[in-house]
PDB file of C-alpha atoms in Angstrom:
ATOM      1  CA  UNK A   1       0.016   0.078  -0.059  1.00  0.00           C
ATOM      2  CA  UNK A   2       1.381   3.538  -0.855  1.00  0.00           C
ATOM      3  CA  UNK A   3       2.346   5.614   2.037  1.00  0.00           C
ATOM      4  CA  UNK A   4       2.331   9.540   2.362  1.00  0.00           C
ATOM      5  CA  UNK A   5       4.955  11.827   4.083  1.00  0.00           C
ATOM      6  CA  UNK A   6       3.981  15.238   5.136  1.00  0.00           C
ATOM      7  CA  UNK A   7       7.117  17.630   4.627  1.00  0.00           C
ATOM      8  CA  UNK A   8       7.667  21.133   6.124  1.00  0.00           C
ATOM      9  CA  UNK A   9      10.188  23.824   4.753  1.00  0.00           C
ATOM     10  CA  UNK A  10      12.751  25.529   6.571  1.00  0.00           C
ATOM     11  CA  UNK A  11      14.290  29.038   6.454  1.00  0.00           C
ATOM     12  CA  UNK A  12      14.891  30.676   2.692  1.00  0.00           C
ATOM     13  CA  UNK A  13      11.147  29.986   1.859  1.00  0.00           C
ATOM     14  CA  UNK A  14       9.811  33.276   3.543  1.00  0.00           C
ATOM     15  CA  UNK A  15       8.478  36.048   1.344  1.00  0.00           C
ATOM     16  CA  UNK A  16       6.550  39.344   1.934  1.00  0.00           C
ATOM     17  CA  UNK A  17       2.821  38.559   1.415  1.00  0.00           C
ATOM     18  CA  UNK A  18       3.174  34.948   2.830  1.00  0.00           C
ATOM     19  CA  UNK A  19       0.035  33.523   4.180  1.00  0.00           C
ATOM     20  CA  UNK A  20      -2.230  36.519   3.311  1.00  0.00           C
ATOM     21  CA  UNK A  21      -4.574  34.983   0.893  1.00  0.00           C
ATOM     22  CA  UNK A  22      -4.648  31.896   3.041  1.00  0.00           C
ATOM     23  CA  UNK A  23      -5.933  33.874   6.162  1.00  0.00           C
ATOM     24  CA  UNK A  24      -8.286  35.964   3.949  1.00  0.00           C
ATOM     25  CA  UNK A  25      -9.864  32.535   2.695  1.00  0.00           C
ATOM     26  CA  UNK A  26      -9.831  30.295   5.645  1.00  0.00           C
ATOM     27  CA  UNK A  27     -10.941  31.099   9.281  1.00  0.00           C
ATOM     28  CA  UNK A  28      -8.877  28.324  10.806  1.00  0.00           C
ATOM     29  CA  UNK A  29      -5.825  29.866   9.040  1.00  0.00           C
ATOM     30  CA  UNK A  30      -6.774  33.174  10.232  1.00  0.00           C
ATOM     31  CA  UNK A  31      -7.023  32.119  13.750  1.00  0.00           C
ATOM     32  CA  UNK A  32      -3.732  30.529  13.830  1.00  0.00           C
ATOM     33  CA  UNK A  33      -2.367  33.655  12.654  1.00  0.00           C
ATOM     34  CA  UNK A  34      -3.784  35.731  15.574  1.00  0.00           C
ATOM     35  CA  UNK A  35      -2.557  32.848  17.970  1.00  0.00           C
ATOM     36  CA  UNK A  36       1.051  33.411  16.599  1.00  0.00           C
ATOM     37  CA  UNK A  37       0.672  37.292  17.076  1.00  0.00           C
ATOM     38  CA  UNK A  38      -0.839  36.734  20.733  1.00  0.00           C
ATOM     39  CA  UNK A  39       1.804  34.228  21.607  1.00  0.00           C
ATOM     40  CA  UNK A  40       4.826  36.436  20.382  1.00  0.00           C
ATOM     41  CA  UNK A  41       3.097  39.773  21.608  1.00  0.00           C
ATOM     42  CA  UNK A  42       4.071  41.581  18.471  1.00  0.00           C
ATOM     43  CA  UNK A  43       2.125  41.497  15.054  1.00  0.00           C
ATOM     44  CA  UNK A  44       3.948  38.924  13.182  1.00  0.00           C
ATOM     45  CA  UNK A  45       0.756  38.868  10.957  1.00  0.00           C
ATOM     46  CA  UNK A  46       1.531  42.107   9.656  1.00  0.00           C
ATOM     47  CA  UNK A  47       5.258  41.478   9.135  1.00  0.00           C
ATOM     48  CA  UNK A  48       4.535  38.607   6.948  1.00  0.00           C
ATOM     49  CA  UNK A  49       1.729  40.554   5.045  1.00  0.00           C
ATOM     50  CA  UNK A  50       3.829  43.700   4.574  1.00  0.00           C
ATOM     51  CA  UNK A  51       7.466  43.314   5.260  1.00  0.00           C
ATOM     52  CA  UNK A  52       9.829  45.037   4.898  1.00  0.00           C
ATOM     53  CA  UNK A  53      11.727  42.182   3.475  1.00  0.00           C
ATOM     54  CA  UNK A  54      14.985  42.984   5.166  1.00  0.00           C
ATOM     55  CA  UNK A  55      12.890  42.764   8.739  1.00  0.00           C
ATOM     56  CA  UNK A  56      11.153  39.334   7.750  1.00  0.00           C
ATOM     57  CA  UNK A  57      14.620  37.975   6.631  1.00  0.00           C
ATOM     58  CA  UNK A  58      16.042  38.438  10.020  1.00  0.00           C
ATOM     59  CA  UNK A  59      16.434  35.074  11.515  1.00  0.00           C
ATOM     60  CA  UNK A  60      14.260  35.521  14.543  1.00  0.00           C
ATOM     61  CA  UNK A  61      11.272  36.718  12.649  1.00  0.00           C
ATOM     62  CA  UNK A  62      11.954  34.290   9.770  1.00  0.00           C
ATOM     63  CA  UNK A  63      11.660  31.135  11.828  1.00  0.00           C
ATOM     64  CA  UNK A  64       8.151  31.871  13.485  1.00  0.00           C
ATOM     65  CA  UNK A  65       6.735  33.300  10.257  1.00  0.00           C
ATOM     66  CA  UNK A  66       7.625  30.001   8.211  1.00  0.00           C
ATOM     67  CA  UNK A  67       6.311  27.973  11.091  1.00  0.00           C
ATOM     68  CA  UNK A  68       3.051  29.740  11.581  1.00  0.00           C
ATOM     69  CA  UNK A  69       2.353  29.685   7.549  1.00  0.00           C
ATOM     70  CA  UNK A  70       2.916  25.490   7.678  1.00  0.00           C
ATOM     71  CA  UNK A  71       0.432  25.786  10.638  1.00  0.00           C
ATOM     72  CA  UNK A  72      -2.062  27.798   9.083  1.00  0.00           C
ATOM     73  CA  UNK A  73      -2.104  25.293   6.191  1.00  0.00           C
ATOM     74  CA  UNK A  74      -2.667  22.338   8.424  1.00  0.00           C
ATOM     75  CA  UNK A  75      -5.344  24.018  10.337  1.00  0.00           C
ATOM     76  CA  UNK A  76      -6.933  25.027   7.292  1.00  0.00           C
ATOM     77  CA  UNK A  77      -6.681  21.923   5.099  1.00  0.00           C
ATOM     78  CA  UNK A  78      -4.962  19.248   7.129  1.00  0.00           C
ATOM     79  CA  UNK A  79      -8.304  17.032   7.491  1.00  0.00           C
ATOM     80  CA  UNK A  80      -8.918  17.041   3.439  1.00  0.00           C
ATOM     81  CA  UNK A  81      -5.234  15.907   2.710  1.00  0.00           C
ATOM     82  CA  UNK A  82      -3.770  12.370   2.557  1.00  0.00           C
ATOM     83  CA  UNK A  83      -3.244  11.435   5.918  1.00  0.00           C
ATOM     84  CA  UNK A  84       0.862  11.135   6.860  1.00  0.00           C
ATOM     85  CA  UNK A  85       2.372   7.833   7.626  1.00  0.00           C
ATOM     86  CA  UNK A  86       5.624   9.743   8.182  1.00  0.00           C
ATOM     87  CA  UNK A  87       6.377  13.607   8.655  1.00  0.00           C
ATOM     88  CA  UNK A  88       9.718  15.411   8.320  1.00  0.00           C
ATOM     89  CA  UNK A  89      10.773  19.149   8.218  1.00  0.00           C
ATOM     90  CA  UNK A  90      13.942  21.021   7.015  1.00  0.00           C
ATOM     91  CA  UNK A  91      15.753  22.316   9.937  1.00  0.00           C
ATOM     92  CA  UNK A  92      13.322  24.630  11.525  1.00  0.00           C
ATOM     93  CA  UNK A  93      10.641  22.852   9.650  1.00  0.00           C
ATOM     94  CA  UNK A  94      11.158  20.064  12.239  1.00  0.00           C
ATOM     95  CA  UNK A  95       9.343  22.135  14.725  1.00  0.00           C
ATOM     96  CA  UNK A  96       6.282  22.547  12.206  1.00  0.00           C
ATOM     97  CA  UNK A  97       6.109  18.959  11.781  1.00  0.00           C
ATOM     98  CA  UNK A  98       5.943  18.287  15.440  1.00  0.00           C
ATOM     99  CA  UNK A  99       3.131  20.896  15.805  1.00  0.00           C
ATOM    100  CA  UNK A 100       1.260  19.153  13.049  1.00  0.00           C
ATOM    101  CA  UNK A 101       1.577  15.795  14.574  1.00  0.00           C
ATOM    102  CA  UNK A 102       0.351  17.080  17.993  1.00  0.00           C
ATOM    103  CA  UNK A 103       3.852  16.459  19.547  1.00  0.00           C
ATOM    104  CA  UNK A 104       4.369  20.012  20.364  1.00  0.00           C
ATOM    105  CA  UNK A 105       1.959  22.900  21.281  1.00  0.00           C
ATOM    106  CA  UNK A 106       1.987  25.790  18.554  1.00  0.00           C
ATOM    107  CA  UNK A 107       2.078  28.567  21.068  1.00  0.00           C
ATOM    108  CA  UNK A 108       5.336  27.109  22.630  1.00  0.00           C
ATOM    109  CA  UNK A 109       6.808  26.198  19.453  1.00  0.00           C
ATOM    110  CA  UNK A 110       6.304  29.780  17.841  1.00  0.00           C
ATOM    111  CA  UNK A 111       7.940  31.375  20.892  1.00  0.00           C
ATOM    112  CA  UNK A 112      10.806  28.649  20.848  1.00  0.00           C
ATOM    113  CA  UNK A 113      11.828  29.307  17.138  1.00  0.00           C
ATOM    114  CA  UNK A 114      11.897  32.879  17.727  1.00  0.00           C
ATOM    115  CA  UNK A 115      14.274  32.316  20.490  1.00  0.00           C
ATOM    116  CA  UNK A 116      15.997  29.842  18.312  1.00  0.00           C
ATOM    117  CA  UNK A 117      16.355  32.393  15.764  1.00  0.00           C
ATOM    118  CA  UNK A 118      17.922  34.890  18.132  1.00  0.00           C
ATOM    119  CA  UNK A 119      20.289  32.078  19.805  1.00  0.00           C
ATOM    120  CA  UNK A 120      21.556  31.231  16.386  1.00  0.00           C
ATOM    121  CA  UNK A 121      22.146  34.570  15.064  1.00  0.00           C
ATOM    122  CA  UNK A 122      23.923  35.747  18.128  1.00  0.00           C
ATOM    123  CA  UNK A 123      25.982  32.570  18.316  1.00  0.00           C
ATOM    124  CA  UNK A 124      28.314  34.097  15.806  1.00  0.00           C
ATOM    125  CA  UNK A 125      28.949  37.873  15.058  1.00  0.00           C
ATOM    126  CA  UNK A 126      27.722  38.929  11.583  1.00  0.00           C
ATOM    127  CA  UNK A 127      30.322  38.662   8.797  1.00  0.00           C
ATOM    128  CA  UNK A 128      32.180  35.891  10.949  1.00  0.00           C
ATOM    129  CA  UNK A 129      30.467  32.922   9.452  1.00  0.00           C
ATOM    130  CA  UNK A 130      29.085  31.942   5.924  1.00  0.00           C
ATOM    131  CA  UNK A 131      27.529  29.128   4.029  1.00  0.00           C
ATOM    132  CA  UNK A 132      27.723  28.035   0.599  1.00  0.00           C
ATOM    133  CA  UNK A 133      26.168  25.733  -1.556  1.00  0.00           C
ATOM    134  CA  UNK A 134      28.405  23.134  -3.801  1.00  0.00           C
ATOM    135  CA  UNK A 135      26.593  21.721  -6.768  1.00  0.00           C
ATOM    136  CA  UNK A 136      27.397  18.592  -8.717  1.00  0.00           C
ATOM    137  CA  UNK A 137      30.114  17.202  -6.521  1.00  0.00           C
ATOM    138  CA  UNK A 138      30.586  13.875  -4.430  1.00  0.00           C
ATOM    139  CA  UNK A 139      30.403  13.903  -0.670  1.00  0.00           C
ATOM    140  CA  UNK A 140      33.910  12.720  -0.505  1.00  0.00           C
ATOM    141  CA  UNK A 141      35.074  15.658  -2.669  1.00  0.00           C
ATOM    142  CA  UNK A 142      33.167  18.145  -0.678  1.00  0.00           C
ATOM    143  CA  UNK A 143      34.251  16.679   2.712  1.00  0.00           C
ATOM    144  CA  UNK A 144      38.079  16.738   1.261  1.00  0.00           C
ATOM    145  CA  UNK A 145      37.637  20.328   0.217  1.00  0.00           C
ATOM    146  CA  UNK A 146      36.333  21.207   3.734  1.00  0.00           C
ATOM    147  CA  UNK A 147      39.132  19.271   5.358  1.00  0.00           C
ATOM    148  CA  UNK A 148      41.577  20.883   3.187  1.00  0.00           C
ATOM    149  CA  UNK A 149      40.164  24.390   3.880  1.00  0.00           C
ATOM    150  CA  UNK A 150      40.255  23.872   7.578  1.00  0.00           C
ATOM    151  CA  UNK A 151      43.659  22.911   7.631  1.00  0.00           C
ATOM    152  CA  UNK A 152      45.047  25.727   5.626  1.00  0.00           C
ATOM    153  CA  UNK A 153      42.801  28.483   7.577  1.00  0.00           C
ATOM    154  CA  UNK A 154      42.823  26.874  11.025  1.00  0.00           C
ATOM    155  CA  UNK A 155      39.127  27.674  10.962  1.00  0.00           C
ATOM    156  CA  UNK A 156      35.913  25.712  10.860  1.00  0.00           C
ATOM    157  CA  UNK A 157      34.056  24.465   7.608  1.00  0.00           C
ATOM    158  CA  UNK A 158      32.192  21.414   7.353  1.00  0.00           C
ATOM    159  CA  UNK A 159      29.017  20.014   5.229  1.00  0.00           C
ATOM    160  CA  UNK A 160      25.860  21.093   7.021  1.00  0.00           C
ATOM    161  CA  UNK A 161      23.140  20.396   4.648  1.00  0.00           C
ATOM    162  CA  UNK A 162      22.825  17.325   2.502  1.00  0.00           C
ATOM    163  CA  UNK A 163      20.039  18.313   0.522  1.00  0.00           C
ATOM    164  CA  UNK A 164      20.081  15.854  -2.387  1.00  0.00           C
ATOM    165  CA  UNK A 165      22.739  14.108  -4.758  1.00  0.00           C
ATOM    166  CA  UNK A 166      25.088  16.592  -5.779  1.00  0.00           C
ATOM    167  CA  UNK A 167      23.557  19.582  -3.467  1.00  0.00           C
ATOM    168  CA  UNK A 168      25.552  19.909  -0.527  1.00  0.00           C
ATOM    169  CA  UNK A 169      25.666  23.220   1.569  1.00  0.00           C
ATOM    170  CA  UNK A 170      28.924  24.000   3.615  1.00  0.00           C
ATOM    171  CA  UNK A 171      29.187  26.310   6.664  1.00  0.00           C
ATOM    172  CA  UNK A 172      31.853  27.669   8.989  1.00  0.00           C
ATOM    173  CA  UNK A 173      34.073  30.766   9.262  1.00  0.00           C
ATOM    174  CA  UNK A 174      33.799  32.890   6.287  1.00  0.00           C
ATOM    175  CA  UNK A 175      37.404  32.643   5.273  1.00  0.00           C
ATOM    176  CA  UNK A 176      37.448  28.970   5.696  1.00  0.00           C
ATOM    177  CA  UNK A 177      34.248  28.590   3.494  1.00  0.00           C
ATOM    178  CA  UNK A 178      36.136  30.734   0.718  1.00  0.00           C
ATOM    179  CA  UNK A 179      38.933  28.336   0.978  1.00  0.00           C
ATOM    180  CA  UNK A 180      36.674  25.577   0.664  1.00  0.00           C
ATOM    181  CA  UNK A 181      35.225  26.867  -2.447  1.00  0.00           C
ATOM    182  CA  UNK A 182      38.680  27.397  -4.283  1.00  0.00           C
ATOM    183  CA  UNK A 183      39.396  23.857  -3.141  1.00  0.00           C
ATOM    184  CA  UNK A 184      36.342  22.584  -4.566  1.00  0.00           C
ATOM    185  CA  UNK A 185      36.894  24.386  -7.902  1.00  0.00           C
ATOM    186  CA  UNK A 186      40.088  22.611  -8.149  1.00  0.00           C
ATOM    187  CA  UNK A 187      38.512  19.324  -7.672  1.00  0.00           C
ATOM    188  CA  UNK A 188      35.981  20.022 -10.784  1.00  0.00           C
ATOM    189  CA  UNK A 189      33.231  21.554  -8.868  1.00  0.00           C
ATOM    190  CA  UNK A 190      30.647  22.334 -11.369  1.00  0.00           C
ATOM    191  CA  UNK A 191      28.981  25.403  -9.422  1.00  0.00           C
ATOM    192  CA  UNK A 192      29.330  27.133  -6.026  1.00  0.00           C
ATOM    193  CA  UNK A 193      26.987  29.821  -4.757  1.00  0.00           C
ATOM    194  CA  UNK A 194      27.533  31.860  -1.385  1.00  0.00           C
ATOM    195  CA  UNK A 195      24.209  31.816   0.279  1.00  0.00           C
ATOM    196  CA  UNK A 196      22.587  35.140   1.497  1.00  0.00           C
ATOM    197  CA  UNK A 197      22.335  33.981   5.233  1.00  0.00           C
ATOM    198  CA  UNK A 198      23.623  35.926   8.427  1.00  0.00           C
ATOM    199  CA  UNK A 199      25.031  32.890  10.266  1.00  0.00           C
ATOM    200  CA  UNK A 200      26.737  29.594   9.695  1.00  0.00           C
ATOM    201  CA  UNK A 201      24.102  27.410  10.615  1.00  0.00           C
ATOM    202  CA  UNK A 202      24.225  23.367  11.185  1.00  0.00           C
ATOM    203  CA  UNK A 203      27.929  23.860  11.947  1.00  0.00           C
ATOM    204  CA  UNK A 204      30.016  23.543  15.164  1.00  0.00           C
ATOM    205  CA  UNK A 205      30.143  27.306  15.409  1.00  0.00           C
ATOM    206  CA  UNK A 206      26.313  26.878  16.598  1.00  0.00           C
ATOM    207  CA  UNK A 207      27.376  25.204  19.771  1.00  0.00           C
ATOM    208  CA  UNK A 208      26.802  28.519  21.812  1.00  0.00           C
ATOM    209  CA  UNK A 209      23.136  28.386  20.511  1.00  0.00           C
ATOM    210  CA  UNK A 210      22.809  24.627  21.436  1.00  0.00           C
ATOM    211  CA  UNK A 211      23.729  25.415  25.083  1.00  0.00           C
ATOM    212  CA  UNK A 212      21.314  28.467  25.271  1.00  0.00           C
ATOM    213  CA  UNK A 213      18.585  26.358  23.483  1.00  0.00           C
ATOM    214  CA  UNK A 214      18.871  23.480  25.702  1.00  0.00           C
ATOM    215  CA  UNK A 215      17.288  24.342  28.675  1.00  0.00           C
ATOM    216  CA  UNK A 216      14.421  25.956  26.799  1.00  0.00           C
ATOM    217  CA  UNK A 217      13.751  22.736  25.078  1.00  0.00           C
ATOM    218  CA  UNK A 218      13.973  20.770  28.260  1.00  0.00           C
ATOM    219  CA  UNK A 219      11.256  22.949  29.637  1.00  0.00           C
ATOM    220  CA  UNK A 220       8.816  22.266  27.107  1.00  0.00           C
ATOM    221  CA  UNK A 221       6.176  19.430  26.937  1.00  0.00           C
ATOM    222  CA  UNK A 222       6.554  17.074  24.254  1.00  0.00           C
ATOM    223  CA  UNK A 223       3.792  14.196  23.167  1.00  0.00           C
ATOM    224  CA  UNK A 224       3.677  11.155  21.155  1.00  0.00           C
ATOM    225  CA  UNK A 225       3.255  12.283  17.763  1.00  0.00           C
ATOM    226  CA  UNK A 226       0.315  10.943  15.538  1.00  0.00           C
ATOM    227  CA  UNK A 227       2.914   9.145  13.092  1.00  0.00           C
ATOM    228  CA  UNK A 228       6.599   8.926  13.176  1.00  0.00           C
ATOM    229  CA  UNK A 229       9.129  12.085  12.713  1.00  0.00           C
ATOM    230  CA  UNK A 230      12.067  11.433  10.547  1.00  0.00           C
ATOM    231  CA  UNK A 231      14.345  13.808  12.221  1.00  0.00           C
ATOM    232  CA  UNK A 232      17.118  15.799  10.738  1.00  0.00           C
ATOM    233  CA  UNK A 233      20.212  14.826  12.958  1.00  0.00           C
ATOM    234  CA  UNK A 234      20.083  11.125  12.629  1.00  0.00           C
ATOM    235  CA  UNK A 235      17.402  10.751   9.369  1.00  0.00           C
ATOM    236  CA  UNK A 236      15.638   8.337  11.732  1.00  0.00           C
ATOM    237  CA  UNK A 237      12.081   7.633  12.349  1.00  0.00           C
ATOM    238  CA  UNK A 238      11.272   8.514  16.111  1.00  0.00           C
ATOM    239  CA  UNK A 239       8.089   8.788  18.128  1.00  0.00           C
ATOM    240  CA  UNK A 240       9.268   8.879  21.746  1.00  0.00           C
ATOM    241  CA  UNK A 241       8.856  12.224  23.263  1.00  0.00           C
ATOM    242  CA  UNK A 242      12.297  12.504  24.734  1.00  0.00           C
ATOM    243  CA  UNK A 243      13.670  11.432  21.452  1.00  0.00           C
ATOM    244  CA  UNK A 244      11.786  14.288  19.714  1.00  0.00           C
ATOM    245  CA  UNK A 245      13.259  16.805  22.255  1.00  0.00           C
ATOM    246  CA  UNK A 246      16.833  15.423  21.981  1.00  0.00           C
ATOM    247  CA  UNK A 247      16.505  15.608  18.135  1.00  0.00           C
ATOM    248  CA  UNK A 248      15.834  19.312  18.157  1.00  0.00           C
ATOM    249  CA  UNK A 249      18.674  20.035  20.713  1.00  0.00           C
ATOM    250  CA  UNK A 250      21.215  18.164  18.447  1.00  0.00           C
ATOM    251  CA  UNK A 251      20.037  19.632  15.322  1.00  0.00           C
ATOM    252  CA  UNK A 252      21.333  23.273  15.989  1.00  0.00           C
ATOM    253  CA  UNK A 253      25.009  22.432  15.485  1.00  0.00           C
ATOM    254  CA  UNK A 254      24.251  19.114  13.402  1.00  0.00           C
ATOM    255  CA  UNK A 255      23.818  18.514   9.877  1.00  0.00           C
ATOM    256  CA  UNK A 256      20.652  18.477   8.029  1.00  0.00           C
ATOM    257  CA  UNK A 257      20.278  15.015   6.526  1.00  0.00           C
ATOM    258  CA  UNK A 258      17.603  15.726   4.008  1.00  0.00           C
ATOM    259  CA  UNK A 259      19.119  13.210   1.408  1.00  0.00           C
ATOM    260  CA  UNK A 260      19.027  10.531   3.875  1.00  0.00           C
ATOM    261  CA  UNK A 261      15.738  11.250   5.138  1.00  0.00           C
ATOM    262  CA  UNK A 262      14.129  10.996   1.603  1.00  0.00           C
ATOM    263  CA  UNK A 263      15.901   7.830   1.251  1.00  0.00           C
ATOM    264  CA  UNK A 264      14.388   6.554   4.460  1.00  0.00           C
ATOM    265  CA  UNK A 265      10.892   7.643   3.285  1.00  0.00           C
ATOM    266  CA  UNK A 266      11.281   6.058  -0.025  1.00  0.00           C
ATOM    267  CA  UNK A 267      12.646   2.724   1.362  1.00  0.00           C
ATOM    268  CA  UNK A 268       9.410   2.911   3.641  1.00  0.00           C
ATOM    269  CA  UNK A 269       7.194   2.911   0.708  1.00  0.00           C
ATOM    270  CA  UNK A 270       6.434   6.540   0.650  1.00  0.00           C
ATOM    271  CA  UNK A 271       4.932   7.475  -2.980  1.00  0.00           C
ATOM    272  CA  UNK A 272       3.128  10.647  -1.864  1.00  0.00           C
ATOM    273  CA  UNK A 273       4.971  13.660  -0.658  1.00  0.00           C
ATOM    274  CA  UNK A 274       2.856  16.803   0.624  1.00  0.00           C
ATOM    275  CA  UNK A 275       4.846  19.987   1.260  1.00  0.00           C
ATOM    276  CA  UNK A 276       2.833  22.135   3.674  1.00  0.00           C
ATOM    277  CA  UNK A 277       3.900  25.905   3.802  1.00  0.00           C
ATOM    278  CA  UNK A 278       5.598  28.328   1.784  1.00  0.00           C
ATOM    279  CA  UNK A 279       7.793  27.335  -1.403  1.00  0.00           C
ATOM    280  CA  UNK A 280       7.977  24.141  -3.380  1.00  0.00           C
ATOM    281  CA  UNK A 281      11.538  23.140  -2.656  1.00  0.00           C
ATOM    282  CA  UNK A 282      10.993  19.803  -0.812  1.00  0.00           C
ATOM    283  CA  UNK A 283       8.684  18.506  -3.080  1.00  0.00           C
ATOM    284  CA  UNK A 284      11.111  19.106  -5.761  1.00  0.00           C
ATOM    285  CA  UNK A 285      13.752  17.553  -3.948  1.00  0.00           C
ATOM    286  CA  UNK A 286      11.480  14.276  -3.419  1.00  0.00           C
ATOM    287  CA  UNK A 287      10.511  14.058  -7.012  1.00  0.00           C
ATOM    288  CA  UNK A 288      14.352  14.475  -8.114  1.00  0.00           C
ATOM    289  CA  UNK A 289      15.369  11.795  -5.403  1.00  0.00           C
ATOM    290  CA  UNK A 290      12.551   9.339  -6.564  1.00  0.00           C
ATOM    291  CA  UNK A 291      13.397   9.782 -10.168  1.00  0.00           C
ATOM    292  CA  UNK A 292      17.364   8.809  -9.711  1.00  0.00           C
ATOM    293  CA  UNK A 293      15.720   5.655  -8.074  1.00  0.00           C
ATOM    294  CA  UNK A 294      13.172   5.088 -10.976  1.00  0.00           C
ATOM    295  CA  UNK A 295      10.489   5.326  -8.438  1.00  0.00           C
ATOM    296  CA  UNK A 296       7.121   7.046  -9.428  1.00  0.00           C
ATOM    297  CA  UNK A 297       5.892   9.531  -6.866  1.00  0.00           C
ATOM    298  CA  UNK A 298       2.957  12.212  -6.641  1.00  0.00           C
ATOM    299  CA  UNK A 299       3.971  15.484  -4.959  1.00  0.00           C
ATOM    300  CA  UNK A 300       1.800  18.238  -3.549  1.00  0.00           C
ATOM    301  CA  UNK A 301       2.907  21.810  -2.403  1.00  0.00           C
ATOM    302  CA  UNK A 302       0.315  23.643  -0.549  1.00  0.00           C
ATOM    303  CA  UNK A 303       0.516  27.225   0.720  1.00  0.00           C
ATOM    304  CA  UNK A 304      -2.061  29.405  -0.925  1.00  0.00           C
ATOM    305  CA  UNK A 305      -5.681  28.675  -1.911  1.00  0.00           C
ATOM    306  CA  UNK A 306      -4.858  28.378  -5.497  1.00  0.00           C
ATOM    307  CA  UNK A 307      -2.713  25.298  -4.514  1.00  0.00           C
ATOM    308  CA  UNK A 308      -5.983  23.324  -3.542  1.00  0.00           C
ATOM    309  CA  UNK A 309      -6.567  22.567  -7.265  1.00  0.00           C
ATOM    310  CA  UNK A 310      -3.770  20.082  -6.903  1.00  0.00           C
ATOM    311  CA  UNK A 311      -6.148  17.961  -4.716  1.00  0.00           C
ATOM    312  CA  UNK A 312      -8.802  17.438  -7.453  1.00  0.00           C
TER     313      UNK A 312
END
């Protein structure tokens, strides 16, 4: 029997105007947006609707905005969707997944991810860290390029996001990232793109953020989810509340193992992937990875009322 996975996007999928049409069309979505405003004590809804973009792009705002948009989609349409056998979220999206699965309270989550955004931003001064995407390279070549750059500079640079075959993001000190890009070019790397982010997420430089967030996460109530969550840090299906909490703690400095998450889901027989929230990146990655395995899958990306036509 075919299985279903719900996928939840992470940072980078935000845009001014996100969730506006959905809130206008769906009372349940509008209520979720109001709940986020109340929980945070400031009008996140106005920032999502009107910007400015530079303010929305601040990590402490981006993270609750994306979580809120995903929750709006689930509240509005969740009962009409194919129900999940598994769920997964890209970095921040893991919080969205846990809210959708009833494992974490939305108000707790939206306040927590705002603090997470602040902690991650403040762990490293602006300009000290960097991230870059390396395309068309094997993991071995990326790891070798990072090791060479770290040795040459005495600084940190590591693979941070394994997004799919030939799509690996590195993170660390800015000079080490630049050196790794040069090393990658010498190894025949097809393309390298510096990412417009303000901190080296999912690298050892995030250890101060982990230390800051651990007591916050320890204080939250976690519950058994409606279905297994495939977590970022282990790419493992987990259901125990303490394992869910531990995964959120360890993912802050740990790499996002998205390629391995999709491999597990495909191995488990998932053939329908439903992306809930802003953007269509995760559905695209699932389709591409399934194609490489010669597996037929269907994908849905739901974030605005016009997307409902995909359900017909």
